[in-house]
Short mmCIF file of N, CA, C and O in Angstrom, two decimals:
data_model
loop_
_atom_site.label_atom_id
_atom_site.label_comp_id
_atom_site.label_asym_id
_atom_site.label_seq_id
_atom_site.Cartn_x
_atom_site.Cartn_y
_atom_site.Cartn_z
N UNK L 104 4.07 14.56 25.35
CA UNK L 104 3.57 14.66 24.00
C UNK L 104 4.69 14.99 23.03
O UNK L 104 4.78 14.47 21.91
N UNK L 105 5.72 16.06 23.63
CA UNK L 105 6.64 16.25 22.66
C UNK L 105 7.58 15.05 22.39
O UNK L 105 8.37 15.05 21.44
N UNK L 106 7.45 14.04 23.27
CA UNK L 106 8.64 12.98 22.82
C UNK L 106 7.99 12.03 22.04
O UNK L 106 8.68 11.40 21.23
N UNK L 107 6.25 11.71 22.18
CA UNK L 107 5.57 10.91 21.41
C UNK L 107 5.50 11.46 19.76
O UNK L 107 5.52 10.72 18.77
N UNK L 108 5.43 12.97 19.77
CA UNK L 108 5.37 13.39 18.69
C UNK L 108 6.82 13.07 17.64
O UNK L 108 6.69 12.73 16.47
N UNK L 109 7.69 13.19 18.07
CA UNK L 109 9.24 12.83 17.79
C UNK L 109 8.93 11.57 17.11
O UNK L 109 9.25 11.43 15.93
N UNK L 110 8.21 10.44 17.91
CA UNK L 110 8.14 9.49 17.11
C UNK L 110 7.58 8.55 15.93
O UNK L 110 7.74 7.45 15.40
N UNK L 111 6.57 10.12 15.88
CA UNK L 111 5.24 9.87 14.25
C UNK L 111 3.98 9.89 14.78
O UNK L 111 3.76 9.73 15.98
N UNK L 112 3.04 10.09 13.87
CA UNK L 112 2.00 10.62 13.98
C UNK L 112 1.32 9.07 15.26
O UNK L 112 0.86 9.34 16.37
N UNK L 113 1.42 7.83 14.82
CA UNK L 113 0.78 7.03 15.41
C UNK L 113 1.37 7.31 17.08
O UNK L 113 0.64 7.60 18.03
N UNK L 114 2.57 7.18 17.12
CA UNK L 114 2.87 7.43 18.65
C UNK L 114 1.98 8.63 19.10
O UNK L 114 0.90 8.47 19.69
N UNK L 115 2.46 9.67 18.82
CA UNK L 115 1.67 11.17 19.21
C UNK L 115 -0.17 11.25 19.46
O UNK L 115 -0.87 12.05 20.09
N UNK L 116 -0.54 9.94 18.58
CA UNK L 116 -2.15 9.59 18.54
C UNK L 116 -2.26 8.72 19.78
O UNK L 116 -3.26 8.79 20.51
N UNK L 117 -1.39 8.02 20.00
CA UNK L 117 -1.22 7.05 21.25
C UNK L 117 -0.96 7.60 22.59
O UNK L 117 -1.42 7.21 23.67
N UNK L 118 -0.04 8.71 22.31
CA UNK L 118 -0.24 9.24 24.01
C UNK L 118 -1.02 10.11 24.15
O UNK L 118 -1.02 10.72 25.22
N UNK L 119 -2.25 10.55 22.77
CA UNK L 119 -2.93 11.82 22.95
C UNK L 119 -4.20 10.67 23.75
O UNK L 119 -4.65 10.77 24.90
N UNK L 120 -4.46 9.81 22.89
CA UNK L 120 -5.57 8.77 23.96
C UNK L 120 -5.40 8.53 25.51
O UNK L 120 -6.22 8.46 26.43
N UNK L 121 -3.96 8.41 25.44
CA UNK L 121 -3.61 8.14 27.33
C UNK L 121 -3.77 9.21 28.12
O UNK L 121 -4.47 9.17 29.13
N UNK L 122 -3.01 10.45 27.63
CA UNK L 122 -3.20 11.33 28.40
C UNK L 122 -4.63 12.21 28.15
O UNK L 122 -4.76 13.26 28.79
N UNK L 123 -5.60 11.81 27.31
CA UNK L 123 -6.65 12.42 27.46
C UNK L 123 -7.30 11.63 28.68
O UNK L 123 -7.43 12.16 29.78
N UNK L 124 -7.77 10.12 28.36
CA UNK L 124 -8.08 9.13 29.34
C UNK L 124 -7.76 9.62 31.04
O UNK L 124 -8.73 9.98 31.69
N UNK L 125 -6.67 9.62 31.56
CA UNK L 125 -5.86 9.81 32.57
C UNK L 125 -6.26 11.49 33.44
O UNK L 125 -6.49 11.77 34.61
N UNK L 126 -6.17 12.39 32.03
CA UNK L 126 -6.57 13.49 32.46
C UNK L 126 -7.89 13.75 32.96
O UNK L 126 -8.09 14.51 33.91
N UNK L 127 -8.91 13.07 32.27
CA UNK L 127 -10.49 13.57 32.69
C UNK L 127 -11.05 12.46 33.74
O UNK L 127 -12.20 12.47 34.18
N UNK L 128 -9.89 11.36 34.12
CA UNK L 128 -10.64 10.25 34.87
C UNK L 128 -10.15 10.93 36.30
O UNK L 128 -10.90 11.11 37.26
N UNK L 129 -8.84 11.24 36.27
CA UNK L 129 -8.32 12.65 37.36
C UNK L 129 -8.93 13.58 37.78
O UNK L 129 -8.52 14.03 38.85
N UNK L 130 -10.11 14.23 37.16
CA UNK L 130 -10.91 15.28 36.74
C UNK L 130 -11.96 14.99 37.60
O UNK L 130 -12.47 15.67 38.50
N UNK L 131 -12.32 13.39 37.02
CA UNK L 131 -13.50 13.34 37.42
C UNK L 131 -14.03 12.85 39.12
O UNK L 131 -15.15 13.02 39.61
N UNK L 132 -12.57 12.05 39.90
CA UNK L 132 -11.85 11.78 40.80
C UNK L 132 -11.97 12.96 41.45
O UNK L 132 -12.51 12.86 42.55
N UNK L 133 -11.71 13.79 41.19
CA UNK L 133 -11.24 15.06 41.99
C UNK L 133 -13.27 15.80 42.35
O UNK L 133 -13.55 16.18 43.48
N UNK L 134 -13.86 15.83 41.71
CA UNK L 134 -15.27 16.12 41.38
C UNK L 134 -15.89 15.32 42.46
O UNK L 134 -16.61 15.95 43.24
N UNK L 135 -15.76 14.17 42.62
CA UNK L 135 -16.44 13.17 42.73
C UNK L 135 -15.95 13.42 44.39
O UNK L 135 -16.84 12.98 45.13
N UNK L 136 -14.91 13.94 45.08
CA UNK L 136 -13.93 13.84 46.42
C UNK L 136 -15.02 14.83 46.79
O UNK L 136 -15.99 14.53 47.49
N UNK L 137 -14.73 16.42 46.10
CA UNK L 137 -15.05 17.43 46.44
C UNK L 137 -17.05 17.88 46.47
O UNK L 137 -17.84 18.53 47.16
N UNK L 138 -17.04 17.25 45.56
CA UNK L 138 -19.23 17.51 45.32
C UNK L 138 -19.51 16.16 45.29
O UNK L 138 -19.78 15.63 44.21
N UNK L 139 -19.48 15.47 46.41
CA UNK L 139 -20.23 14.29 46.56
C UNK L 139 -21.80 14.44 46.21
O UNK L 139 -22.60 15.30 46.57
N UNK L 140 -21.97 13.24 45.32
CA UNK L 140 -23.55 13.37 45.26
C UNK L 140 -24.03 14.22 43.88
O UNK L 140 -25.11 14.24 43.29
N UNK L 141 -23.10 14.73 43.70
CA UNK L 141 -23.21 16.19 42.16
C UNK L 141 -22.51 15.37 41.24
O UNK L 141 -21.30 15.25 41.44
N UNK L 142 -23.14 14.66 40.07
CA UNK L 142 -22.74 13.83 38.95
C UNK L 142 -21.68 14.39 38.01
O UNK L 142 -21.49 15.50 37.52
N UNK L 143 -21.28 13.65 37.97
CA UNK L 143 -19.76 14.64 36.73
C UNK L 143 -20.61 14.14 35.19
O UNK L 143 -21.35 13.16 35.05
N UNK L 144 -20.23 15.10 34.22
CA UNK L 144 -20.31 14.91 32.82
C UNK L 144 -19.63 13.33 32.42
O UNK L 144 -18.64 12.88 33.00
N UNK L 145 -20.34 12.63 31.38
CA UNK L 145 -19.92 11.40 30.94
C UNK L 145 -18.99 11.41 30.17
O UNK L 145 -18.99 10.53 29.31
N UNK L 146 -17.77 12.47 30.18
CA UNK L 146 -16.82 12.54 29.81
C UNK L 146 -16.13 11.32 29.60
O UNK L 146 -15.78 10.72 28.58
N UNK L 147 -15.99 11.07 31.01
CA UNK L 147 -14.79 9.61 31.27
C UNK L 147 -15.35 8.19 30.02
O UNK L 147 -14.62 7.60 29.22
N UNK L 148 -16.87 7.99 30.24
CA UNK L 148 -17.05 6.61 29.64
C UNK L 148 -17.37 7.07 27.84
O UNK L 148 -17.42 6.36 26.83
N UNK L 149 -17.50 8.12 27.97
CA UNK L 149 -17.57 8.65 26.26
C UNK L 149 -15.62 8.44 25.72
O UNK L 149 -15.41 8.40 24.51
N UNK L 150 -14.90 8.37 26.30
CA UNK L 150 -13.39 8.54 26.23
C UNK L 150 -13.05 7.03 26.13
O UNK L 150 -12.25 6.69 25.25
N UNK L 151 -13.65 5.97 27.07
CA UNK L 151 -13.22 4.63 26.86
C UNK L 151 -14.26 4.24 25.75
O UNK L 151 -13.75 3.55 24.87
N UNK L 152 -15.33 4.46 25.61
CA UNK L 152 -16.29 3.53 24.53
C UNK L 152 -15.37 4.36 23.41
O UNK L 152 -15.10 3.57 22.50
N UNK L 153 -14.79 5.67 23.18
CA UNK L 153 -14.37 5.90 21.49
C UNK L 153 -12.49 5.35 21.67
O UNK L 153 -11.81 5.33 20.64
N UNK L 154 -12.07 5.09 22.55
CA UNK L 154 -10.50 4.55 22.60
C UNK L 154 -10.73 3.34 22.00
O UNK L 154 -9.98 2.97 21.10
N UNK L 155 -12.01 2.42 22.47
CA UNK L 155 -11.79 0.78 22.29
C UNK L 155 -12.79 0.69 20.72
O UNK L 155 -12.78 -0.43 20.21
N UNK L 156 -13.36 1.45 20.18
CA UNK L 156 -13.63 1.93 18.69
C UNK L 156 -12.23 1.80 17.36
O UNK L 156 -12.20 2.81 16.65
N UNK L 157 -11.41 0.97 17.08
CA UNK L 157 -10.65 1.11 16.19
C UNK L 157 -10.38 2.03 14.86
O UNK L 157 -9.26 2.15 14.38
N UNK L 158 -11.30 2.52 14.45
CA UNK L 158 -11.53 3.50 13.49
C UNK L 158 -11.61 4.55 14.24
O UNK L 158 -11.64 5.44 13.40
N UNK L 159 -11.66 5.07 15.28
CA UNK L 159 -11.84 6.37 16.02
C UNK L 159 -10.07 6.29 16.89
O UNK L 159 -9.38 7.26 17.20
N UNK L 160 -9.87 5.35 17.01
CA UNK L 160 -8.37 5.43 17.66
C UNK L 160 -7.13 5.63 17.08
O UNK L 160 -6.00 5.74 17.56
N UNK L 161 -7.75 5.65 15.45
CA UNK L 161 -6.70 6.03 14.60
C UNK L 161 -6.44 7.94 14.38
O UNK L 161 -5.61 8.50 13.66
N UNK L 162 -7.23 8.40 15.06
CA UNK L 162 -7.76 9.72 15.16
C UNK L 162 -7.14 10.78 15.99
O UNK L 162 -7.31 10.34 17.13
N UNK L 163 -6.63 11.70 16.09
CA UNK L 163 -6.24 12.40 17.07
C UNK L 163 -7.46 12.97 18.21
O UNK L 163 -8.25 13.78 17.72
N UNK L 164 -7.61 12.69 19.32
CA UNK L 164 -9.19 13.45 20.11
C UNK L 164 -8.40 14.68 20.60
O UNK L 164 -7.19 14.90 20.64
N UNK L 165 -9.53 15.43 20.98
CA UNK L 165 -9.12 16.37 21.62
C UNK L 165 -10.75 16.70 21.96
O UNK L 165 -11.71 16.23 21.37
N UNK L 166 -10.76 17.75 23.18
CA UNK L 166 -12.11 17.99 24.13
C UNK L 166 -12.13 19.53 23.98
O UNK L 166 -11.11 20.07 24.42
N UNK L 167 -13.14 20.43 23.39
CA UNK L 167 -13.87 21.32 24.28
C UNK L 167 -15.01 21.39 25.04
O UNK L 167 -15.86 20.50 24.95
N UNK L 168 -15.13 22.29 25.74
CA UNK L 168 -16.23 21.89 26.81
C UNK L 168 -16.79 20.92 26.56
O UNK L 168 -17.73 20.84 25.77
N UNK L 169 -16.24 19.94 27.25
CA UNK L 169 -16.91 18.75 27.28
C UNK L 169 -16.97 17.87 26.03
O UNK L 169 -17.03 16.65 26.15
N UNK L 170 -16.94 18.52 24.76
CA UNK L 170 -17.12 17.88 23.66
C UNK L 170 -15.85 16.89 23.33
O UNK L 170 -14.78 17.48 23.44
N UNK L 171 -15.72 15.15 22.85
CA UNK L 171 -15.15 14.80 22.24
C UNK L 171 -14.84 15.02 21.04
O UNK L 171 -15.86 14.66 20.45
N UNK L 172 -14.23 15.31 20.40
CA UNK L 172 -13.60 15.67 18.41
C UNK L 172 -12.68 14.84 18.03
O UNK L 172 -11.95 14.22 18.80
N UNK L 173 -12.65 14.78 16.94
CA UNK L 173 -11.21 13.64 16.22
C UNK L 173 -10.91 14.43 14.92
O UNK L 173 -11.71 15.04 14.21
N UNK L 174 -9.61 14.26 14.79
CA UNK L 174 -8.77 15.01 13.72
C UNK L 174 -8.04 14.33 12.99
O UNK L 174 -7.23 13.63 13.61
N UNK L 175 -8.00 14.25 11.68
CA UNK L 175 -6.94 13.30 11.56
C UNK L 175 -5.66 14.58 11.35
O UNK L 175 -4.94 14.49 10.36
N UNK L 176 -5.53 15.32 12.00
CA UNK L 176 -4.06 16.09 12.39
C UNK L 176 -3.65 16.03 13.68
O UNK L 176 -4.53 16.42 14.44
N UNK L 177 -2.52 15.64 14.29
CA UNK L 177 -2.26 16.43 15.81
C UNK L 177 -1.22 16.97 15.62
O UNK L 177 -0.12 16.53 15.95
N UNK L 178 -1.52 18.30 14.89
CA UNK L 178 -1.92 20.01 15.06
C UNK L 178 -2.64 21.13 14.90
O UNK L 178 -3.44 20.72 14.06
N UNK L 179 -2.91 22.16 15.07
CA UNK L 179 -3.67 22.97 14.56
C UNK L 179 -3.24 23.23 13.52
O UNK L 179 -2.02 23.42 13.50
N UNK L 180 -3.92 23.35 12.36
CA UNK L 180 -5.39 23.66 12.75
C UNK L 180 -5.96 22.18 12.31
O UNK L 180 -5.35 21.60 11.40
N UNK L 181 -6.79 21.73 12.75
CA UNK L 181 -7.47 20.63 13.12
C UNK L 181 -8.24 20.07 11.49
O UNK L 181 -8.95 20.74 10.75
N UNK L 182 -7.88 18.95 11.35
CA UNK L 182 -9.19 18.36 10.24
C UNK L 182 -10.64 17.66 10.89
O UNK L 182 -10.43 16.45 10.98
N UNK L 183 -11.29 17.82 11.12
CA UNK L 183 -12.04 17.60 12.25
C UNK L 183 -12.64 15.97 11.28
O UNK L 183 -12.50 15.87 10.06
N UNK L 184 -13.23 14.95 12.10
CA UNK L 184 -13.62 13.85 11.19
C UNK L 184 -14.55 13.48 12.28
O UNK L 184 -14.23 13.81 13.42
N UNK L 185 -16.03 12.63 12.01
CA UNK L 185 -16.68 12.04 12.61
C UNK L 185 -17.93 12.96 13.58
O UNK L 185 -18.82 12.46 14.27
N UNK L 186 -17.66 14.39 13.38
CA UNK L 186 -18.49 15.17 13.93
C UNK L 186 -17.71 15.08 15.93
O UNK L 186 -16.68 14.75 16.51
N UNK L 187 -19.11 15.65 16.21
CA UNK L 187 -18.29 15.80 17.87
C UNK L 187 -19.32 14.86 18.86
O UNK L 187 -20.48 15.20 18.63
N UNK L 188 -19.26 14.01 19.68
CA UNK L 188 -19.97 13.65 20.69
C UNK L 188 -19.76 14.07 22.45
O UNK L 188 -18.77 13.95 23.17
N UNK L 189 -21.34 14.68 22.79
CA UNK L 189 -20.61 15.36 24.17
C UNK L 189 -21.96 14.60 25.30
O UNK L 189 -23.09 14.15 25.11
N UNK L 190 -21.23 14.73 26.26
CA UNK L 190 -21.94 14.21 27.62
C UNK L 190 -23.08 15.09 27.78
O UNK L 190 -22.81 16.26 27.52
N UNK L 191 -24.78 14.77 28.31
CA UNK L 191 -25.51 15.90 28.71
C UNK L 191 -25.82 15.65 29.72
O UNK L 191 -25.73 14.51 30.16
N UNK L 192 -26.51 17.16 30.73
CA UNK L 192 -26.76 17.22 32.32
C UNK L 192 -27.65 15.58 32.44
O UNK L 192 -27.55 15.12 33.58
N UNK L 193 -28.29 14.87 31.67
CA UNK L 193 -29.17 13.88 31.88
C UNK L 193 -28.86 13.13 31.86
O UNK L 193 -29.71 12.28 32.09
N UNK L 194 -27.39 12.55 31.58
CA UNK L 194 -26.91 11.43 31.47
C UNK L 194 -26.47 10.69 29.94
O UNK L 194 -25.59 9.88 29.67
N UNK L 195 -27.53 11.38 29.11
CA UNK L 195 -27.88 10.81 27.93
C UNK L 195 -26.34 11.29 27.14
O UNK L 195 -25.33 11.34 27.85
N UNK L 196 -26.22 11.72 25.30
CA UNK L 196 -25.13 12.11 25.32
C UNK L 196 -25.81 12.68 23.39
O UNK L 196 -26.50 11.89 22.73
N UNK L 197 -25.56 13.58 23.03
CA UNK L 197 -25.21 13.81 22.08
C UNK L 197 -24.37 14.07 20.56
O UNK L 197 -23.29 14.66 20.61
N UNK L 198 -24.73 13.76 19.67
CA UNK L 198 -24.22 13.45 18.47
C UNK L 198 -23.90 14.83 17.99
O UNK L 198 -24.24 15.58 18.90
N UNK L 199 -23.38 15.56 16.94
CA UNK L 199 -23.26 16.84 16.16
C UNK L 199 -22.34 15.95 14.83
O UNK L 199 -21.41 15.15 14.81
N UNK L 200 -23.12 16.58 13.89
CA UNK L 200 -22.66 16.89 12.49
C UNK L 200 -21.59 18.08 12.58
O UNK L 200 -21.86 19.21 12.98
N UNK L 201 -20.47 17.69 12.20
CA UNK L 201 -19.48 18.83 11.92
C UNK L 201 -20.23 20.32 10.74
O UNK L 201 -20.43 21.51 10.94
N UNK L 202 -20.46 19.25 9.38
CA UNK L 202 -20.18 20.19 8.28
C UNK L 202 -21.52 19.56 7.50
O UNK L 202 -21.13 18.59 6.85
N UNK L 203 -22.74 19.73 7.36
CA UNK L 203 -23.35 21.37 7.98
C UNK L 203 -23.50 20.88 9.67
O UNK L 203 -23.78 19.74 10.04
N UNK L 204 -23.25 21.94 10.48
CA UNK L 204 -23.34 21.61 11.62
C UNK L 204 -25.14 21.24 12.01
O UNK L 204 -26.13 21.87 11.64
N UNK L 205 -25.08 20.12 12.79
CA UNK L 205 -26.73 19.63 12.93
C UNK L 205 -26.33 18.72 14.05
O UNK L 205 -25.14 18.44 14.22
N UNK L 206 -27.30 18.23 14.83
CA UNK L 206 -27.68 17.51 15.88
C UNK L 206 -27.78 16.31 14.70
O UNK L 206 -28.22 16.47 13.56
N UNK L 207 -27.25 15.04 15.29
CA UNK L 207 -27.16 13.87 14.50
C UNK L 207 -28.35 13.02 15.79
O UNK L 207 -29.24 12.23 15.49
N UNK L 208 -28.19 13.22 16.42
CA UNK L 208 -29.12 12.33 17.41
C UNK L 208 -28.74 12.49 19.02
O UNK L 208 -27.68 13.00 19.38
N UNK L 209 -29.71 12.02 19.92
CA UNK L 209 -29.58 12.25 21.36
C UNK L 209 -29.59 10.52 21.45
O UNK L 209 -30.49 9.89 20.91
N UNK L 210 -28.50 9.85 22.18
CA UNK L 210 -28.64 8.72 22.64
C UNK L 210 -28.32 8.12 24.32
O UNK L 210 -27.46 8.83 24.84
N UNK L 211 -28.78 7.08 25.20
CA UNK L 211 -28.46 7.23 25.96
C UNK L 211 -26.97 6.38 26.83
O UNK L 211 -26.46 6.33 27.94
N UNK L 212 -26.80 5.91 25.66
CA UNK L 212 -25.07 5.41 26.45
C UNK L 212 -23.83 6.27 25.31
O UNK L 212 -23.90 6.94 24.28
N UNK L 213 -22.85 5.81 26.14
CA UNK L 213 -21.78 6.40 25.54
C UNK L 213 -21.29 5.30 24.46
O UNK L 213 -20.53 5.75 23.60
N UNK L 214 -21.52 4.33 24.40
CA UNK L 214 -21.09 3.57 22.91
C UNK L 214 -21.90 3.40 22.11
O UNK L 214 -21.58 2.88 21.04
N UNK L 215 -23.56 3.88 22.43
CA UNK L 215 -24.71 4.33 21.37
C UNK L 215 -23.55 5.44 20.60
O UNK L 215 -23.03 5.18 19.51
N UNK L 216 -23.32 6.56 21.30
CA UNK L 216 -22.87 7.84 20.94
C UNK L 216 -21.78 7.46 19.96
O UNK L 216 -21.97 7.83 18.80
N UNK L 217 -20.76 6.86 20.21
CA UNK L 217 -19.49 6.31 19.68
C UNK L 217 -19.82 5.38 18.03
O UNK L 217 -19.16 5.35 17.00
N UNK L 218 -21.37 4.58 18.48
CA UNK L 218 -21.65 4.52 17.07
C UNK L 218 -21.76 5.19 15.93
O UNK L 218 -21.31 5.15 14.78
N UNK L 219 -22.74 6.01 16.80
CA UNK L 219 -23.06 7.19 15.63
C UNK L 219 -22.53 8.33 15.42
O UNK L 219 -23.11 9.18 14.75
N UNK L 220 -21.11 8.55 16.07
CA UNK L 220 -19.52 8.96 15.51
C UNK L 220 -19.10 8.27 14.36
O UNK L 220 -18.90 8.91 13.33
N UNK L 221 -18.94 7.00 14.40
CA UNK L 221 -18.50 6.43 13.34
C UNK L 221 -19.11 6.28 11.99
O UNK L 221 -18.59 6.05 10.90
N UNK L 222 -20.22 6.46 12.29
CA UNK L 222 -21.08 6.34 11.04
C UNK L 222 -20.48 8.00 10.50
O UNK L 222 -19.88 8.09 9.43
N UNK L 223 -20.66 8.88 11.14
CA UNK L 223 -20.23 10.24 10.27
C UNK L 223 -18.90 10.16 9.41
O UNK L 223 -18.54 10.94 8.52
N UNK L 224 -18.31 9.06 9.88
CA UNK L 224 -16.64 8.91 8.73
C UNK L 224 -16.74 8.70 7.56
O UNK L 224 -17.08 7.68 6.96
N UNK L 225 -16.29 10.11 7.08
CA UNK L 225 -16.13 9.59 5.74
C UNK L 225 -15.37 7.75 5.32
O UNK L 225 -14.69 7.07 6.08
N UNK L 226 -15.78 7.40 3.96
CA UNK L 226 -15.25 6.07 4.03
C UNK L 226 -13.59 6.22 3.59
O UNK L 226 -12.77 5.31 3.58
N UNK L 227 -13.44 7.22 3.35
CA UNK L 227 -11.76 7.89 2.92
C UNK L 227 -11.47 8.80 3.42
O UNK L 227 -11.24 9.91 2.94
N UNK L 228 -11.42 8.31 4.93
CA UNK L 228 -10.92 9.57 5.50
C UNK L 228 -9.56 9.59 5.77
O UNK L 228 -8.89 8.56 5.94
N UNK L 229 -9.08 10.85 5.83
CA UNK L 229 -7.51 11.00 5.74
C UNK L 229 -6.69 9.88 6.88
O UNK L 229 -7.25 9.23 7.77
N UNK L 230 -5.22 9.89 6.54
CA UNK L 230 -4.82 9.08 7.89
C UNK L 230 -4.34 10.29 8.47
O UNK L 230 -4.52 11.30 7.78
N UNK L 231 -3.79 10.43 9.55
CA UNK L 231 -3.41 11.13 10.82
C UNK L 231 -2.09 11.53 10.36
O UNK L 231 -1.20 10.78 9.96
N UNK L 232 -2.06 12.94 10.46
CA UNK L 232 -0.76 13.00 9.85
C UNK L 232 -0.33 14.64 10.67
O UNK L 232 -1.17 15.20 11.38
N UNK L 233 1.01 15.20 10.46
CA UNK L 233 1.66 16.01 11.68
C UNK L 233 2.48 17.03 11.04
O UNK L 233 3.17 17.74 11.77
N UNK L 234 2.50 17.23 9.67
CA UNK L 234 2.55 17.51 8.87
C UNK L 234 1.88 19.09 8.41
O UNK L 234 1.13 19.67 9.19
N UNK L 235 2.16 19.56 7.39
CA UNK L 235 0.67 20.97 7.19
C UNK L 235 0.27 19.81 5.95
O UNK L 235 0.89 18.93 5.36
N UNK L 236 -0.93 20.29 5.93
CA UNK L 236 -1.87 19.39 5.30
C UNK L 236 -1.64 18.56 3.73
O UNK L 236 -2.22 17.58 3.26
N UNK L 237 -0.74 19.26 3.27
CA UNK L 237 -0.20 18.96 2.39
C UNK L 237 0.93 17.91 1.67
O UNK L 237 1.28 17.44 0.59
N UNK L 238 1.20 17.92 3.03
CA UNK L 238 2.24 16.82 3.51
C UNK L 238 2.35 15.64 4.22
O UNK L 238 3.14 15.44 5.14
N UNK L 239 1.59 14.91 3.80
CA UNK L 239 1.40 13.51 5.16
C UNK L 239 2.74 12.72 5.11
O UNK L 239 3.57 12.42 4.25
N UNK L 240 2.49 12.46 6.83
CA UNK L 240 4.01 11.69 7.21
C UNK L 240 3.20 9.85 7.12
O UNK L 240 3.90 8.85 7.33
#
């Protein structure tokens, strides 16, 4: 990350997609060896339906529990954009409104979910920048 970052915000957005991808498909590999039969979170296909999303790939992601987020910063502190979409025990996957925080909808695939990420973008939303906020590169 530190050498992608060296090379501007788009590189640093580019290996944050790979190595998120790589990391939770590893994750889920490892889950899948050890609790056969015990379903992993839809982490992994919530990660490829918002990579192959063009307006969401311009985005920095980043995951808590489970939750996908997009920033247009990669650093803290975070501009958060598009609200959060997360995997549930049912398979299905949920939407969240960032700001006011609200349930946007329960859907059951991960590029339902990825839609209705995108719809939360503002139509001017910032570009991705590495910068303090004040400063876009």
């Amino acid at each position: 990350m530190a050498a992608a970052r060296s090379l501007g915000p788009a590189a640093a957005v580019e290996a944050r997609w790979l190595s998120l991808q790589l990391s939770w498909q590893w994750a889920r590999d490892v889950h899948e060896i050890r609790s056969p039969g015990h379903p992993y979170p839809g982490i992994v296909p919530l990660l490829e339906a918002a990579a192959a999303t063009p307006r969401l790939r311009r985005l920095y992601p980043f995951t808590s529990h489970f939750a996908l987020l997009f920033s247009s910063r990669t650093n803290y502190p975070w501009i958060l954009q598009a609200g959060s979409t997360e995997p549930l025990r049912s398979g299905s996957f949920m939407v969240r409104r960032r700001d006011p925080h609200a349930v946007v909808g329960e859907v059951e695939t991960a590029a339902e979910a990825v839609n209705l990420a995108v719809r939360l973008l503002p139509a001017d939303f910032e570009p991705v920048v590495t910068a303090s906020a004040g400063k876009h590169k």
